[in-house]
XYZ file of N, CA, C and O in Angstrom:
264
model
N 6.368 7.313 20.048
C 7.603 7.414 19.297
C 7.286 7.475 17.812
O 6.573 6.633 17.293
N 7.827 8.470 17.134
C 7.625 8.600 15.705
C 8.834 8.044 14.978
O 9.963 8.139 15.461
N 8.570 7.465 13.792
C 9.681 6.999 12.985
C 9.608 7.666 11.623
O 8.533 8.025 11.150
N 10.745 7.847 10.999
C 10.826 8.459 9.696
C 10.714 7.374 8.643
O 11.451 6.385 8.689
N 9.763 7.524 7.721
C 9.575 6.555 6.658
C 10.068 7.142 5.343
O 9.731 8.271 5.000
N 10.860 6.380 4.627
C 11.301 6.783 3.306
C 10.521 5.951 2.303
O 10.616 4.729 2.298
N 9.724 6.641 1.494
C 8.874 5.946 0.529
C 9.216 6.405 -0.883
O 9.540 7.567 -1.094
N 9.109 5.477 -1.821
C 9.295 5.832 -3.219
C 8.042 6.561 -3.708
O 6.988 6.526 -3.061
N 8.132 7.231 -4.834
C 6.984 7.934 -5.415
C 5.839 6.938 -5.663
O 4.684 7.228 -5.410
N 6.177 5.745 -6.127
C 5.182 4.707 -6.401
C 4.424 4.337 -5.120
O 3.205 4.203 -5.117
N 5.155 4.193 -4.026
C 4.527 3.838 -2.754
C 3.658 4.981 -2.227
O 2.575 4.735 -1.702
N 4.108 6.200 -2.400
C 3.323 7.358 -1.965
C 2.018 7.439 -2.743
O 0.949 7.684 -2.172
N 2.091 7.200 -4.044
C 0.890 7.233 -4.879
C -0.109 6.148 -4.470
O -1.323 6.342 -4.566
N 0.396 5.016 -4.011
C -0.485 3.912 -3.620
C -1.254 4.190 -2.330
O -2.320 3.623 -2.120
N -0.705 5.017 -1.455
C -1.332 5.268 -0.154
C -2.775 5.731 -0.322
O -3.688 5.197 0.305
N -3.009 6.722 -1.180
C -4.363 7.248 -1.376
C -5.317 6.220 -1.933
O -6.474 6.110 -1.492
N -4.848 5.439 -2.902
C -5.697 4.417 -3.517
C -6.056 3.350 -2.493
O -7.226 2.984 -2.345
N -5.069 2.859 -1.769
C -5.314 1.799 -0.785
C -6.171 2.321 0.367
O -7.021 1.599 0.898
N -6.001 3.584 0.735
C -6.845 4.183 1.774
C -8.304 4.185 1.325
O -9.199 3.883 2.109
N -8.546 4.508 0.055
C -9.922 4.522 -0.459
C -10.518 3.117 -0.472
O -11.706 2.942 -0.182
N -9.711 2.104 -0.779
C -10.194 0.720 -0.727
C -10.520 0.352 0.715
O -11.567 -0.234 0.996
N -9.646 0.722 1.628
C -9.850 0.435 3.045
C -11.128 1.089 3.570
O -11.846 0.498 4.383
N -11.420 2.299 3.084
C -12.623 3.027 3.497
C -13.860 2.619 2.706
O -14.925 3.215 2.872
N -13.695 1.635 1.830
C -14.782 1.104 0.993
C -15.359 2.164 0.043
O -16.526 2.149 -0.300
N -14.508 3.090 -0.384
C -14.893 4.084 -1.374
C -14.484 3.647 -2.774
O -14.818 4.312 -3.754
N -13.736 2.549 -2.869
C -13.250 2.030 -4.137
C -13.148 0.515 -4.019
O -12.837 0.001 -2.938
N -13.396 -0.197 -5.115
C -13.273 -1.653 -5.082
C -11.825 -2.061 -5.301
O -11.008 -1.292 -5.814
N -11.527 -3.291 -4.934
C -10.184 -3.824 -5.159
C -9.888 -3.903 -6.651
O -8.754 -3.666 -7.064
N -10.890 -4.208 -7.451
C -10.710 -4.267 -8.898
C -10.341 -2.916 -9.483
O -9.461 -2.817 -10.341
N -11.013 -1.861 -9.031
C -10.691 -0.507 -9.498
C -9.266 -0.137 -9.089
O -8.506 0.415 -9.888
N -8.916 -0.456 -7.861
C -7.573 -0.151 -7.366
C -6.513 -0.900 -8.162
O -5.465 -0.333 -8.489
N -6.782 -2.153 -8.496
C -5.800 -2.939 -9.242
C -5.538 -2.321 -10.612
O -4.392 -2.289 -11.069
N -6.564 -1.801 -11.243
C -6.380 -1.151 -12.551
C -5.619 0.165 -12.415
O -4.767 0.483 -13.247
N -5.885 0.912 -11.359
C -5.230 2.206 -11.166
C -3.738 2.038 -10.877
O -2.905 2.737 -11.445
N -3.396 1.119 -9.974
C -1.985 0.987 -9.604
C -1.254 -0.082 -10.402
O -0.048 -0.264 -10.237
N -1.968 -0.777 -11.287
C -1.318 -1.698 -12.214
C -0.852 -3.011 -11.631
O 0.213 -3.517 -12.005
N -1.625 -3.556 -10.705
C -1.311 -4.863 -10.128
C -2.575 -5.723 -10.181
O -3.655 -5.240 -10.506
N -2.454 -6.986 -9.824
C -3.606 -7.871 -9.825
C -4.489 -7.634 -8.602
O -4.048 -7.027 -7.617
N -5.721 -8.145 -8.666
C -6.635 -8.050 -7.518
C -6.012 -8.716 -6.283
O -6.135 -8.216 -5.168
N -5.359 -9.848 -6.506
C -4.737 -10.570 -5.395
C -3.643 -9.724 -4.740
O -3.504 -9.691 -3.515
N -2.859 -9.033 -5.570
C -1.807 -8.170 -5.040
C -2.402 -7.019 -4.228
O -1.859 -6.633 -3.200
N -3.545 -6.493 -4.674
C -4.219 -5.422 -3.919
C -4.618 -5.943 -2.546
O -4.443 -5.245 -1.545
N -5.111 -7.163 -2.476
C -5.490 -7.736 -1.173
C -4.270 -7.842 -0.256
O -4.347 -7.552 0.934
N -3.128 -8.232 -0.808
C -1.906 -8.353 -0.011
C -1.445 -6.968 0.469
O -1.101 -6.790 1.639
N -1.466 -5.996 -0.431
C -1.078 -4.625 -0.075
C -2.027 -4.071 0.990
O -1.591 -3.435 1.956
N -3.327 -4.318 0.822
C -4.332 -3.837 1.766
C -4.122 -4.446 3.152
O -4.232 -3.755 4.167
N -3.777 -5.719 3.200
C -3.531 -6.376 4.488
C -2.357 -5.721 5.212
O -2.420 -5.463 6.422
N -1.291 -5.431 4.477
C -0.141 -4.746 5.082
C -0.494 -3.352 5.550
O -0.063 -2.909 6.609
N -1.325 -2.666 4.766
C -1.752 -1.312 5.130
C -2.606 -1.324 6.391
O -2.424 -0.496 7.274
N -3.506 -2.294 6.483
C -4.368 -2.381 7.670
C -3.570 -2.730 8.920
O -3.889 -2.278 10.016
N -2.519 -3.525 8.753
C -1.730 -3.937 9.912
C -0.715 -2.869 10.331
O -0.533 -2.626 11.528
N -0.056 -2.226 9.365
C 1.048 -1.318 9.692
C 0.832 0.131 9.262
O 1.710 0.961 9.479
N -0.306 0.419 8.645
C -0.531 1.765 8.127
C 0.328 2.005 6.896
O 0.720 1.049 6.223
N 0.645 3.257 6.587
C 1.447 3.549 5.398
C 2.787 2.808 5.372
O 3.294 2.489 4.301
N 3.349 2.501 6.520
C 4.609 1.756 6.564
C 4.458 0.373 5.935
O 5.433 -0.195 5.438
N 3.251 -0.163 5.913
C 3.003 -1.463 5.304
C 3.125 -1.461 3.799
O 3.159 -2.520 3.177
N 3.208 -0.275 3.193
C 3.339 -0.172 1.735
C 4.790 -0.106 1.285
O 5.072 -0.188 0.100
N 5.711 0.042 2.220
C 7.128 0.110 1.867
C 7.615 -1.281 1.510
O 7.315 -2.252 2.206
N 8.359 -1.368 0.431
C 8.878 -2.660 -0.027
C 9.709 -3.280 1.094
O 10.601 -2.644 1.663
N 9.415 -4.521 1.442
C 10.010 -5.145 2.624
C 11.515 -5.374 2.508
O 12.214 -5.300 3.511
N 12.019 -5.627 1.325
C 13.462 -5.821 1.196
C 14.213 -4.523 1.492
O 15.239 -4.538 2.150
N 13.703 -3.407 1.005
C 14.353 -2.130 1.256
C 14.185 -1.732 2.726
O 15.112 -1.256 3.359
N 13.019 -1.962 3.280
C 12.735 -1.574 4.666
C 13.610 -2.366 5.649
O 14.048 -1.820 6.651
N 13.898 -3.618 5.346
C 14.680 -4.435 6.273
C 16.159 -4.083 6.250
O 16.881 -4.396 7.165
N 16.601 -3.396 5.194
C 18.007 -3.026 5.095
C 18.321 -1.747 5.839
O 19.462 -1.444 6.107
N 17.306 -0.975 6.193
C 17.549 0.300 6.851
C 17.626 0.163 8.343
O 17.164 -0.697 8.953
């Protein structure tokens, strides 16, 4: 079953960066500077990405309302 994901431009831009961190082609520190968040926030985003894929990058408040 496929689901339709609505992502903001910011979330779409993060997918590539977080994918590179997941593939160990980029460090969490580099990613934090690129997307403008802390290293800790990158770890949280990465955990959601690993568990849910790109859907894990969608802001949870907006996702729960749909």
